[in-house]
Structure formats: structure tokens, C-alpha cells
Amino acid sequence: MSGHDHHHDHDHEHDNHYTPIQARVKALESLMVEKGYVDPAALDAIIDTYETKIGPRNGARVVAKAWSDPAYAERLKADGTAAVAELGYGGRGGEHIVAVFNTPEEHNLIVCTLCSCYPWPVLGLPPVWYKSPPYRAKAVIDPRGTLADFGVTLPEGQRIRVWDSTAETRFIVIPMRPEGTEGWTEDELASIVSRDSMIGVGLPGAASAEA
Ligand code: FE
């Protein structure tokens, strides 16, 4: 399999408040429930799994372990998929995870320019803005301006490297461990790893953008 997993569910405005893909999903869901193919409670459980159990807390644990355990960080650099599997994370959307490490010289930013590919097993469902055409375009054209939109200013000398996700390869940013966290436990460290810092539009310790 090659190329990009296209799901062009945007780019035009409609009068109703559902996007075309949302409307199709709603229609399919209603039909399947009506025909008795699916139990709405089971669907809710699946959605809840992605929203609460498989969420950015998984990624935060990966980052905290990488900060605490240099050998783990090396394994994560060498094979992201295998290293996140060590913590029990994997599956759909995580078949090939690449961890990109921020350094004083280089900051990493992830985007999916064509649609909304995202490392589900470690970050959960993508925020709405990640799927929006403005973010997808601007992240590539003007990454520094994109970071400014999120209130992040990097040192002048720090390059920004943009990683374009695909259906096959999905990225997670490993931010730099903040100063002043020496001696913290992995739980304490994980608590300051925001979702946005693992997308590259935020830094550890700061709250994530809405939705
Ligand atoms: Fe995509």
C-alpha cells in the first residue's frame, strides 16, 4: 500500500452544521442502528475509548519514560512503533509511529497536509484545528507563524522541521524535558506533557488549545 489515505471531508461550506463526512456518518449510524446491526451503546463505548482511554495521556507516558530512561529514549528513536508497544500502545493508526525529538537546534511540528492522519494510539483523536485547511496549509508555508498562532515563540536560532503525516507513517513529537524537573517521577513528568507539545504547537507545561 502506498500513497495517502485521502478522506476529503472539508473544503466546502454547507448550510447545515454537519460537515459532509459528519452527515454521512450520522446517516450510516442511524441506518445501522435502525436495522439492528449495531448497538448504539457499543458505538458509544468505542468513541469513549478513543476520547478517554486512548488519548494524549498515552503519549505523555511515552514522553515521560523517554525523559526518565535514556535507554528507552534510544529505542524510541530507533523504532517508535516497537517502543510505544512496550507500554502497551498500538493498533489502528499506529502501525508505523516515528518519534521526532526536539533539540535546542531543531523543533518538530506535525501536520497532515492532505487530510488528518494522526497517531491515534498515542494521541487519541485529532483536535478539530488539526484537521482544518488553514492549519494544514499554514504549518508548511509558515511554521513559525503557526507556532505564534498558538502563543509559542521559539529562539531565533532554533529551526522548525515540519513532518507531513500519511496513512502509513505518523509522528509524535518528543519535547525537550523542561529545566527544573530533575528528580521528578514519571507520573509527575507525564502530567506536564500537553497534547499540543506532542504535535509541536505547544511546549510542555502549557495547556493545549481548545478542541
Ligand atoms: Fe491524512
PDB file of C-alpha atoms and ligand atoms in Angstrom:
ATOM      1  CA  MET A   1       0.000   0.000   0.000  1.00  0.00           C
ATOM      2  CA  SER A   2       1.347   3.404  -0.835  1.00  0.00           C
ATOM      3  CA  GLY A   3       0.238   6.961  -1.164  1.00  0.00           C
ATOM      4  CA  HIS A   4      -2.006   8.913   1.067  1.00  0.00           C
ATOM      5  CA  ASP A   5      -5.217   7.889   2.720  1.00  0.00           C
ATOM      6  CA  HIS A   6      -7.495  10.570   1.392  1.00  0.00           C
ATOM      7  CA  HIS A   7     -10.684  11.436   3.098  1.00  0.00           C
ATOM      8  CA  HIS A   8     -11.627  14.780   1.696  1.00  0.00           C
ATOM      9  CA  ASP A   9     -14.217  15.802   4.184  1.00  0.00           C
ATOM     10  CA  HIS A  10     -13.789  19.537   4.092  1.00  0.00           C
ATOM     11  CA  ASP A  11     -13.088  22.447   1.796  1.00  0.00           C
ATOM     12  CA  HIS A  12     -16.666  23.471   1.274  1.00  0.00           C
ATOM     13  CA  GLU A  13     -19.217  25.176   3.427  1.00  0.00           C
ATOM     14  CA  HIS A  14     -22.697  23.805   3.865  1.00  0.00           C
ATOM     15  CA  ASP A  15     -25.778  25.310   5.415  1.00  0.00           C
ATOM     16  CA  ASN A  16     -26.254  22.565   7.975  1.00  0.00           C
ATOM     17  CA  HIS A  17     -23.870  22.356  10.885  1.00  0.00           C
ATOM     18  CA  TYR A  18     -22.543  18.956   9.934  1.00  0.00           C
ATOM     19  CA  THR A  19     -19.643  18.637   7.574  1.00  0.00           C
ATOM     20  CA  PRO A  20     -20.374  16.263   4.670  1.00  0.00           C
ATOM     21  CA  ILE A  21     -18.484  13.441   6.363  1.00  0.00           C
ATOM     22  CA  GLN A  22     -20.271  14.023   9.665  1.00  0.00           C
ATOM     23  CA  ALA A  23     -23.615  13.947   7.877  1.00  0.00           C
ATOM     24  CA  ARG A  24     -22.686  10.668   6.171  1.00  0.00           C
ATOM     25  CA  VAL A  25     -21.523   9.167   9.457  1.00  0.00           C
ATOM     26  CA  LYS A  26     -24.762  10.247  11.145  1.00  0.00           C
ATOM     27  CA  ALA A  27     -26.819   8.764   8.308  1.00  0.00           C
ATOM     28  CA  LEU A  28     -24.901   5.481   8.398  1.00  0.00           C
ATOM     29  CA  GLU A  29     -25.110   5.282  12.159  1.00  0.00           C
ATOM     30  CA  SER A  30     -28.890   5.841  12.114  1.00  0.00           C
ATOM     31  CA  LEU A  31     -29.341   3.245   9.410  1.00  0.00           C
ATOM     32  CA  MET A  32     -27.213   0.635  11.156  1.00  0.00           C
ATOM     33  CA  VAL A  33     -28.953   1.177  14.474  1.00  0.00           C
ATOM     34  CA  GLU A  34     -32.371   1.052  12.784  1.00  0.00           C
ATOM     35  CA  LYS A  35     -31.519  -2.221  11.032  1.00  0.00           C
ATOM     36  CA  GLY A  36     -30.244  -3.638  14.288  1.00  0.00           C
ATOM     37  CA  TYR A  37     -26.682  -4.108  13.018  1.00  0.00           C
ATOM     38  CA  VAL A  38     -25.125  -2.127  15.825  1.00  0.00           C
ATOM     39  CA  ASP A  39     -25.999  -1.322  19.371  1.00  0.00           C
ATOM     40  CA  PRO A  40     -25.719   2.437  19.994  1.00  0.00           C
ATOM     41  CA  ALA A  41     -24.214   1.670  23.405  1.00  0.00           C
ATOM     42  CA  ALA A  42     -21.413  -0.289  21.717  1.00  0.00           C
ATOM     43  CA  LEU A  43     -20.701   2.639  19.417  1.00  0.00           C
ATOM     44  CA  ASP A  44     -20.593   4.974  22.392  1.00  0.00           C
ATOM     45  CA  ALA A  45     -18.122   2.641  24.072  1.00  0.00           C
ATOM     46  CA  ILE A  46     -15.836   2.729  21.043  1.00  0.00           C
ATOM     47  CA  ILE A  47     -15.972   6.509  20.891  1.00  0.00           C
ATOM     48  CA  ASP A  48     -15.372   6.746  24.629  1.00  0.00           C
ATOM     49  CA  THR A  49     -12.327   4.508  24.243  1.00  0.00           C
ATOM     50  CA  TYR A  50     -10.766   6.920  21.758  1.00  0.00           C
ATOM     51  CA  GLU A  51     -11.760  10.018  23.690  1.00  0.00           C
ATOM     52  CA  THR A  52     -10.784   8.968  27.177  1.00  0.00           C
ATOM     53  CA  LYS A  53      -8.781   5.747  27.281  1.00  0.00           C
ATOM     54  CA  ILE A  54      -6.728   6.117  24.119  1.00  0.00           C
ATOM     55  CA  GLY A  55      -5.872   9.742  24.443  1.00  0.00           C
ATOM     56  CA  PRO A  56      -2.902  12.030  24.726  1.00  0.00           C
ATOM     57  CA  ARG A  57      -2.195  10.628  28.203  1.00  0.00           C
ATOM     58  CA  ASN A  58      -0.716   7.608  26.395  1.00  0.00           C
ATOM     59  CA  GLY A  59       1.687   9.833  24.514  1.00  0.00           C
ATOM     60  CA  ALA A  60       2.516  11.700  27.708  1.00  0.00           C
ATOM     61  CA  ARG A  61       3.591   8.409  29.295  1.00  0.00           C
ATOM     62  CA  VAL A  62       5.832   7.705  26.310  1.00  0.00           C
ATOM     63  CA  VAL A  63       7.447  11.149  26.621  1.00  0.00           C
ATOM     64  CA  ALA A  64       7.854  10.849  30.398  1.00  0.00           C
ATOM     65  CA  LYS A  65       9.547   7.474  30.018  1.00  0.00           C
ATOM     66  CA  ALA A  66      11.834   8.823  27.302  1.00  0.00           C
ATOM     67  CA  TRP A  67      12.817  11.705  29.604  1.00  0.00           C
ATOM     68  CA  SER A  68      13.454   9.336  32.531  1.00  0.00           C
ATOM     69  CA  ASP A  69      15.113   6.419  30.812  1.00  0.00           C
ATOM     70  CA  PRO A  70      17.841   7.150  28.248  1.00  0.00           C
ATOM     71  CA  ALA A  71      17.847   3.540  27.008  1.00  0.00           C
ATOM     72  CA  TYR A  72      14.110   3.805  26.325  1.00  0.00           C
ATOM     73  CA  ALA A  73      14.667   7.118  24.525  1.00  0.00           C
ATOM     74  CA  GLU A  74      17.191   5.380  22.252  1.00  0.00           C
ATOM     75  CA  ARG A  75      14.752   2.578  21.485  1.00  0.00           C
ATOM     76  CA  LEU A  76      12.047   5.147  20.796  1.00  0.00           C
ATOM     77  CA  LYS A  77      14.337   6.961  18.377  1.00  0.00           C
ATOM     78  CA  ALA A  78      15.270   3.736  16.622  1.00  0.00           C
ATOM     79  CA  ASP A  79      11.777   2.227  16.347  1.00  0.00           C
ATOM     80  CA  GLY A  80       8.858   4.302  17.570  1.00  0.00           C
ATOM     81  CA  THR A  81       6.271   1.629  16.897  1.00  0.00           C
ATOM     82  CA  ALA A  82       8.102  -1.009  18.964  1.00  0.00           C
ATOM     83  CA  ALA A  83       8.890   1.415  21.796  1.00  0.00           C
ATOM     84  CA  VAL A  84       5.295   2.584  22.218  1.00  0.00           C
ATOM     85  CA  ALA A  85       4.208  -1.075  22.068  1.00  0.00           C
ATOM     86  CA  GLU A  86       6.417  -1.683  25.119  1.00  0.00           C
ATOM     87  CA  LEU A  87       3.944   0.492  27.031  1.00  0.00           C
ATOM     88  CA  GLY A  88       1.008  -1.397  25.553  1.00  0.00           C
ATOM     89  CA  TYR A  89       0.045   1.132  22.890  1.00  0.00           C
ATOM     90  CA  GLY A  90      -0.545   0.265  19.278  1.00  0.00           C
ATOM     91  CA  GLY A  91      -3.111  -0.728  16.734  1.00  0.00           C
ATOM     92  CA  ARG A  92      -5.060   1.230  14.177  1.00  0.00           C
ATOM     93  CA  GLY A  93      -3.321   4.454  13.187  1.00  0.00           C
ATOM     94  CA  GLY A  94      -0.168   3.352  14.947  1.00  0.00           C
ATOM     95  CA  GLU A  95       1.222   0.780  12.533  1.00  0.00           C
ATOM     96  CA  HIS A  96       4.269   2.956  11.900  1.00  0.00           C
ATOM     97  CA  ILE A  97       4.976   5.597  14.520  1.00  0.00           C
ATOM     98  CA  VAL A  98       8.040   7.787  14.242  1.00  0.00           C
ATOM     99  CA  ALA A  99       9.105   9.766  17.302  1.00  0.00           C
ATOM    100  CA  VAL A 100      10.813  13.040  16.435  1.00  0.00           C
ATOM    101  CA  PHE A 101      12.882  14.588  19.219  1.00  0.00           C
ATOM    102  CA  ASN A 102      13.123  18.321  19.784  1.00  0.00           C
ATOM    103  CA  THR A 103      16.616  19.648  20.388  1.00  0.00           C
ATOM    104  CA  PRO A 104      17.959  23.147  21.089  1.00  0.00           C
ATOM    105  CA  GLU A 105      18.760  23.339  17.355  1.00  0.00           C
ATOM    106  CA  GLU A 106      15.551  21.875  15.965  1.00  0.00           C
ATOM    107  CA  HIS A 107      11.880  21.969  16.873  1.00  0.00           C
ATOM    108  CA  ASN A 108       9.482  19.498  15.233  1.00  0.00           C
ATOM    109  CA  LEU A 109       5.952  20.185  14.060  1.00  0.00           C
ATOM    110  CA  ILE A 110       3.463  17.639  12.751  1.00  0.00           C
ATOM    111  CA  VAL A 111       0.698  18.133  10.247  1.00  0.00           C
ATOM    112  CA  CYS A 112      -1.217  16.143   7.676  1.00  0.00           C
ATOM    113  CA  THR A 113      -1.370  18.396   4.652  1.00  0.00           C
ATOM    114  CA  LEU A 114      -3.816  16.184   2.754  1.00  0.00           C
ATOM    115  CA  CYS A 115      -6.261  15.236   5.470  1.00  0.00           C
ATOM    116  CA  SER A 116      -5.979  14.405   9.136  1.00  0.00           C
ATOM    117  CA  CYS A 117      -3.593  11.468   9.674  1.00  0.00           C
ATOM    118  CA  TYR A 118      -2.652  11.374  13.338  1.00  0.00           C
ATOM    119  CA  PRO A 119      -1.040   8.823  15.695  1.00  0.00           C
ATOM    120  CA  TRP A 120      -4.269   7.643  17.356  1.00  0.00           C
ATOM    121  CA  PRO A 121      -2.810   5.082  19.793  1.00  0.00           C
ATOM    122  CA  VAL A 122      -0.638   7.705  21.474  1.00  0.00           C
ATOM    123  CA  LEU A 123      -2.593  10.934  20.962  1.00  0.00           C
ATOM    124  CA  GLY A 124      -6.207   9.815  20.624  1.00  0.00           C
ATOM    125  CA  LEU A 125      -8.487  11.705  18.264  1.00  0.00           C
ATOM    126  CA  PRO A 126      -7.085  14.765  16.484  1.00  0.00           C
ATOM    127  CA  PRO A 127      -8.309  18.178  17.597  1.00  0.00           C
ATOM    128  CA  VAL A 128     -10.612  19.995  15.177  1.00  0.00           C
ATOM    129  CA  TRP A 129      -7.993  22.595  14.279  1.00  0.00           C
ATOM    130  CA  TYR A 130      -5.537  19.853  13.260  1.00  0.00           C
ATOM    131  CA  LYS A 131      -7.986  18.806  10.546  1.00  0.00           C
ATOM    132  CA  SER A 132      -8.709  22.368   9.425  1.00  0.00           C
ATOM    133  CA  PRO A 133      -7.474  23.526   5.998  1.00  0.00           C
ATOM    134  CA  PRO A 134      -5.874  26.711   7.446  1.00  0.00           C
ATOM    135  CA  TYR A 135      -3.676  24.741   9.872  1.00  0.00           C
ATOM    136  CA  ARG A 136      -2.762  22.180   7.225  1.00  0.00           C
ATOM    137  CA  ALA A 137      -1.674  24.861   4.778  1.00  0.00           C
ATOM    138  CA  LYS A 138      -0.010  27.300   7.146  1.00  0.00           C
ATOM    139  CA  ALA A 139       2.026  24.722   9.069  1.00  0.00           C
ATOM    140  CA  VAL A 140       4.008  24.065   5.910  1.00  0.00           C
ATOM    141  CA  ILE A 141       4.167  27.586   4.470  1.00  0.00           C
ATOM    142  CA  ASP A 142       4.769  29.438   7.713  1.00  0.00           C
ATOM    143  CA  PRO A 143       5.593  27.148  10.619  1.00  0.00           C
ATOM    144  CA  ARG A 144       6.905  29.970  12.805  1.00  0.00           C
ATOM    145  CA  GLY A 145       3.702  31.929  12.233  1.00  0.00           C
ATOM    146  CA  THR A 146       1.707  28.794  13.033  1.00  0.00           C
ATOM    147  CA  LEU A 147       3.504  28.477  16.354  1.00  0.00           C
ATOM    148  CA  ALA A 148       2.812  32.165  17.025  1.00  0.00           C
ATOM    149  CA  ASP A 149      -0.901  31.456  16.468  1.00  0.00           C
ATOM    150  CA  PHE A 150      -0.610  29.007  19.377  1.00  0.00           C
ATOM    151  CA  GLY A 151       1.298  31.526  21.502  1.00  0.00           C
ATOM    152  CA  VAL A 152       4.634  29.789  21.099  1.00  0.00           C
ATOM    153  CA  THR A 153       7.798  31.720  20.298  1.00  0.00           C
ATOM    154  CA  LEU A 154      10.971  29.742  19.765  1.00  0.00           C
ATOM    155  CA  PRO A 155      14.506  31.087  19.957  1.00  0.00           C
ATOM    156  CA  GLU A 156      15.555  32.638  16.617  1.00  0.00           C
ATOM    157  CA  GLY A 157      18.251  30.059  16.056  1.00  0.00           C
ATOM    158  CA  GLN A 158      16.021  27.018  16.532  1.00  0.00           C
ATOM    159  CA  ARG A 159      14.976  25.564  13.188  1.00  0.00           C
ATOM    160  CA  ILE A 160      11.493  24.193  12.697  1.00  0.00           C
ATOM    161  CA  ARG A 161      11.152  20.900  10.892  1.00  0.00           C
ATOM    162  CA  VAL A 162       7.701  20.037   9.587  1.00  0.00           C
ATOM    163  CA  TRP A 163       6.659  16.389   9.281  1.00  0.00           C
ATOM    164  CA  ASP A 164       3.808  15.550   6.944  1.00  0.00           C
ATOM    165  CA  SER A 165       1.887  12.558   8.260  1.00  0.00           C
ATOM    166  CA  THR A 166       0.463   9.941   5.961  1.00  0.00           C
ATOM    167  CA  ALA A 167      -1.757   6.934   6.348  1.00  0.00           C
ATOM    168  CA  GLU A 168       1.394   4.830   6.736  1.00  0.00           C
ATOM    169  CA  THR A 169       3.672   6.990   8.852  1.00  0.00           C
ATOM    170  CA  ARG A 170       2.525   9.059  11.789  1.00  0.00           C
ATOM    171  CA  PHE A 171       4.642  11.208  14.022  1.00  0.00           C
ATOM    172  CA  ILE A 172       4.799  12.129  17.679  1.00  0.00           C
ATOM    173  CA  VAL A 173       6.983  14.989  18.883  1.00  0.00           C
ATOM    174  CA  ILE A 174       9.134  14.306  21.928  1.00  0.00           C
ATOM    175  CA  PRO A 175       9.567  17.742  23.507  1.00  0.00           C
ATOM    176  CA  MET A 176      12.674  18.699  25.442  1.00  0.00           C
ATOM    177  CA  ARG A 177      12.475  17.992  29.154  1.00  0.00           C
ATOM    178  CA  PRO A 178      11.938  21.306  30.934  1.00  0.00           C
ATOM    179  CA  GLU A 179      14.564  22.566  33.358  1.00  0.00           C
ATOM    180  CA  GLY A 180      13.684  22.265  36.993  1.00  0.00           C
ATOM    181  CA  THR A 181      12.176  18.788  36.657  1.00  0.00           C
ATOM    182  CA  GLU A 182      15.200  16.888  37.949  1.00  0.00           C
ATOM    183  CA  GLY A 183      14.169  14.075  40.251  1.00  0.00           C
ATOM    184  CA  TRP A 184      10.515  14.097  39.155  1.00  0.00           C
ATOM    185  CA  THR A 185       8.722  10.765  38.883  1.00  0.00           C
ATOM    186  CA  GLU A 186       7.391   9.578  35.533  1.00  0.00           C
ATOM    187  CA  ASP A 187       3.846  10.393  36.694  1.00  0.00           C
ATOM    188  CA  GLU A 188       4.860  13.929  37.588  1.00  0.00           C
ATOM    189  CA  LEU A 189       6.626  14.334  34.266  1.00  0.00           C
ATOM    190  CA  ALA A 190       3.685  12.913  32.314  1.00  0.00           C
ATOM    191  CA  SER A 191       1.377  15.440  33.983  1.00  0.00           C
ATOM    192  CA  ILE A 192       3.113  18.375  32.272  1.00  0.00           C
ATOM    193  CA  VAL A 193       3.195  16.846  28.774  1.00  0.00           C
ATOM    194  CA  SER A 194       0.378  18.527  26.880  1.00  0.00           C
ATOM    195  CA  ARG A 195      -1.166  17.104  23.743  1.00  0.00           C
ATOM    196  CA  ASP A 196      -0.063  20.219  21.861  1.00  0.00           C
ATOM    197  CA  SER A 197       3.548  19.705  22.876  1.00  0.00           C
ATOM    198  CA  MET A 198       3.435  16.287  21.193  1.00  0.00           C
ATOM    199  CA  ILE A 199       2.071  17.856  17.981  1.00  0.00           C
ATOM    200  CA  GLY A 200       4.710  20.558  18.173  1.00  0.00           C
ATOM    201  CA  VAL A 201       2.392  23.551  18.528  1.00  0.00           C
ATOM    202  CA  GLY A 202       2.984  23.754  22.254  1.00  0.00           C
ATOM    203  CA  LEU A 203       5.603  23.277  24.901  1.00  0.00           C
ATOM    204  CA  PRO A 204       5.456  21.055  27.997  1.00  0.00           C
ATOM    205  CA  GLY A 205       3.767  22.624  30.975  1.00  0.00           C
ATOM    206  CA  ALA A 206       1.337  24.690  28.931  1.00  0.00           C
ATOM    207  CA  ALA A 207      -2.319  23.864  28.371  1.00  0.00           C
ATOM    208  CA  SER A 208      -3.450  22.553  24.996  1.00  0.00           C
ATOM    209  CA  ALA A 209      -5.526  24.600  22.571  1.00  0.00           C
ATOM    210  CA  GLU A 210      -9.313  24.085  22.607  1.00  0.00           C
ATOM    211  CA  ALA A 211     -10.766  21.025  20.877  1.00  0.00           C
TER     212      ALA A 211
HETATM  213 FE    FE B   1      -4.115  12.463   6.409  1.00  0.00          FE
END
